[in-house]
Amino acid sequence: MIRRWSSSFFAVLALVFLLALCPLLPFGEIAEPTEQIHSVSQAIRSVADYFAGISSGESFMYNRLHNLELVHENFLQAVWPLFWYSCAYVGGAGVIALFLGIWVGVRFASSTGWLKEVVGFCNVVPDLMMAMTLQLLVIWVYKRTGVLLANVMTIEQEEAVLLPILVLFILPFVYVVRLVSHLTYAELSKEYVLLAKAKGIPRSAILNRHVLRNVLPQVRAHLPQLVSAMIGSMIVVEQWMNVNGVGWFILHKFEITPLLTYPVLVNSLFLLVILFMCLYGLMRLAFSLIVRGVAHD
């Protein structure tokens, strides 16, 4: 176990440094051999400079524009409050989506109503289109009734909270519902379920005590994919709705190319990795509570 985790850690570490090198390497460019050698040597020097600057803290500094002047600031101090803000609302939406998605998915397994069709349609809708649809719906309700259900985006002191959480809830929710519904439907045709029905065991007891216990291990295997999709949706939603989170910080602060240095790229990628680990740990904790609840049912 320790060997597997250590190998995974070093693999992620190497991947982060290699991905951050991509803008420095002449991929897809027709360049002279001397220029290619210079680019490679510059990339190697950037990695060495990053490790050398860790002890002094220089690798965690970045430049930002303030009143048309460059300001030297600490990356971690600037992004840490935004990191925990994003982690809180994305994690909260994900945990609620996991609980409700499993509960609804089990009961949707053998249904053919229009609600199941709506869930299937939402599963293929891109996150950006979902955000735009909810924004248009809020605007339409406001024009009709004069009631503003939620802020459609963050503008100065008016912060968008409900809509980003709703978008980040819907996407994992429909994913879990469809996954659990598909797995439950496959379980309902197995012999032990047919035997339980023949013995007169209620359907709810079969679903909760038998079927769900066999479905949950397969759902757990999809948690990394689910968390990755949530982080991707978070970046899109924060940028589109101007939410001051870690995704907005990475894309908004460094949209000016000269400010996008190698240490900034490395730190941003590491930040996303840490965010993934925090969200995945939170989802695993919530999932273990579900498993424990089913085991004691």
Short mmCIF file of N, CA and C in Angstrom, two decimals, residues 106 109 180 183-188 192-193 203 205-218 294:
data_model
loop_
_atom_site.label_atom_id
_atom_site.label_comp_id
_atom_site.label_asym_id
_atom_site.label_seq_id
_atom_site.Cartn_x
_atom_site.Cartn_y
_atom_site.Cartn_z
N VAL A 106 -31.38 4.41 -7.36
CA VAL A 106 -31.91 3.08 -7.03
C VAL A 106 -33.39 2.99 -7.38
N ALA A 109 -34.32 2.78 -11.28
CA ALA A 109 -33.77 1.66 -12.03
C ALA A 109 -34.77 1.04 -12.99
N VAL A 180 -26.04 4.79 -11.02
CA VAL A 180 -26.68 3.89 -10.05
C VAL A 180 -27.90 3.22 -10.66
N LEU A 183 -26.62 0.40 -12.93
CA LEU A 183 -26.08 -0.73 -12.16
C LEU A 183 -27.19 -1.47 -11.42
N THR A 184 -28.17 -0.74 -10.88
CA THR A 184 -29.27 -1.37 -10.16
C THR A 184 -30.14 -2.19 -11.09
N TYR A 185 -30.37 -1.66 -12.29
CA TYR A 185 -31.17 -2.39 -13.27
C TYR A 185 -30.52 -3.73 -13.62
N ALA A 186 -29.19 -3.71 -13.73
CA ALA A 186 -28.47 -4.96 -14.02
C ALA A 186 -28.57 -5.94 -12.85
N GLU A 187 -28.57 -5.44 -11.63
CA GLU A 187 -28.65 -6.30 -10.45
C GLU A 187 -30.04 -6.92 -10.29
N LEU A 188 -31.08 -6.20 -10.71
CA LEU A 188 -32.45 -6.67 -10.49
C LEU A 188 -32.77 -7.93 -11.30
N TYR A 192 -30.37 -13.92 -7.20
CA TYR A 192 -30.66 -13.70 -5.78
C TYR A 192 -31.81 -12.72 -5.60
N VAL A 193 -31.98 -11.78 -6.54
CA VAL A 193 -33.11 -10.85 -6.46
C VAL A 193 -34.41 -11.58 -6.79
N ARG A 203 -40.02 -4.98 -1.94
CA ARG A 203 -39.09 -4.42 -2.93
C ARG A 203 -38.11 -3.46 -2.27
N ALA A 205 -36.94 -3.49 0.74
CA ALA A 205 -35.93 -4.25 1.49
C ALA A 205 -34.92 -4.89 0.55
N ILE A 206 -35.38 -5.36 -0.60
CA ILE A 206 -34.46 -5.96 -1.57
C ILE A 206 -33.48 -4.91 -2.08
N LEU A 207 -34.00 -3.71 -2.38
CA LEU A 207 -33.15 -2.65 -2.91
C LEU A 207 -32.14 -2.18 -1.89
N ASN A 208 -32.60 -1.93 -0.67
CA ASN A 208 -31.73 -1.33 0.35
C ASN A 208 -30.76 -2.32 0.98
N ARG A 209 -31.20 -3.55 1.20
CA ARG A 209 -30.39 -4.49 1.95
C ARG A 209 -29.53 -5.41 1.08
N HIS A 210 -29.94 -5.57 -0.16
CA HIS A 210 -29.22 -6.52 -1.02
C HIS A 210 -28.62 -5.85 -2.26
N VAL A 211 -29.47 -5.22 -3.05
CA VAL A 211 -29.01 -4.65 -4.32
C VAL A 211 -28.02 -3.52 -4.10
N LEU A 212 -28.36 -2.62 -3.19
CA LEU A 212 -27.52 -1.44 -2.98
C LEU A 212 -26.13 -1.82 -2.47
N ARG A 213 -26.04 -2.87 -1.68
CA ARG A 213 -24.74 -3.31 -1.17
C ARG A 213 -23.83 -3.80 -2.29
N ASN A 214 -24.40 -4.36 -3.33
CA ASN A 214 -23.60 -4.81 -4.47
C ASN A 214 -23.31 -3.69 -5.47
N VAL A 215 -24.14 -2.66 -5.46
CA VAL A 215 -23.97 -1.54 -6.39
C VAL A 215 -22.92 -0.55 -5.89
N LEU A 216 -22.87 -0.32 -4.58
CA LEU A 216 -22.00 0.72 -4.03
C LEU A 216 -20.51 0.54 -4.34
N PRO A 217 -19.96 -0.69 -4.27
CA PRO A 217 -18.54 -0.83 -4.63
C PRO A 217 -18.23 -0.39 -6.06
N GLN A 218 -19.17 -0.59 -6.98
CA GLN A 218 -18.97 -0.15 -8.35
C GLN A 218 -19.08 1.36 -8.47
N VAL A 294 -25.93 1.65 5.00
CA VAL A 294 -26.54 0.50 4.33
C VAL A 294 -26.22 -0.80 5.07
#
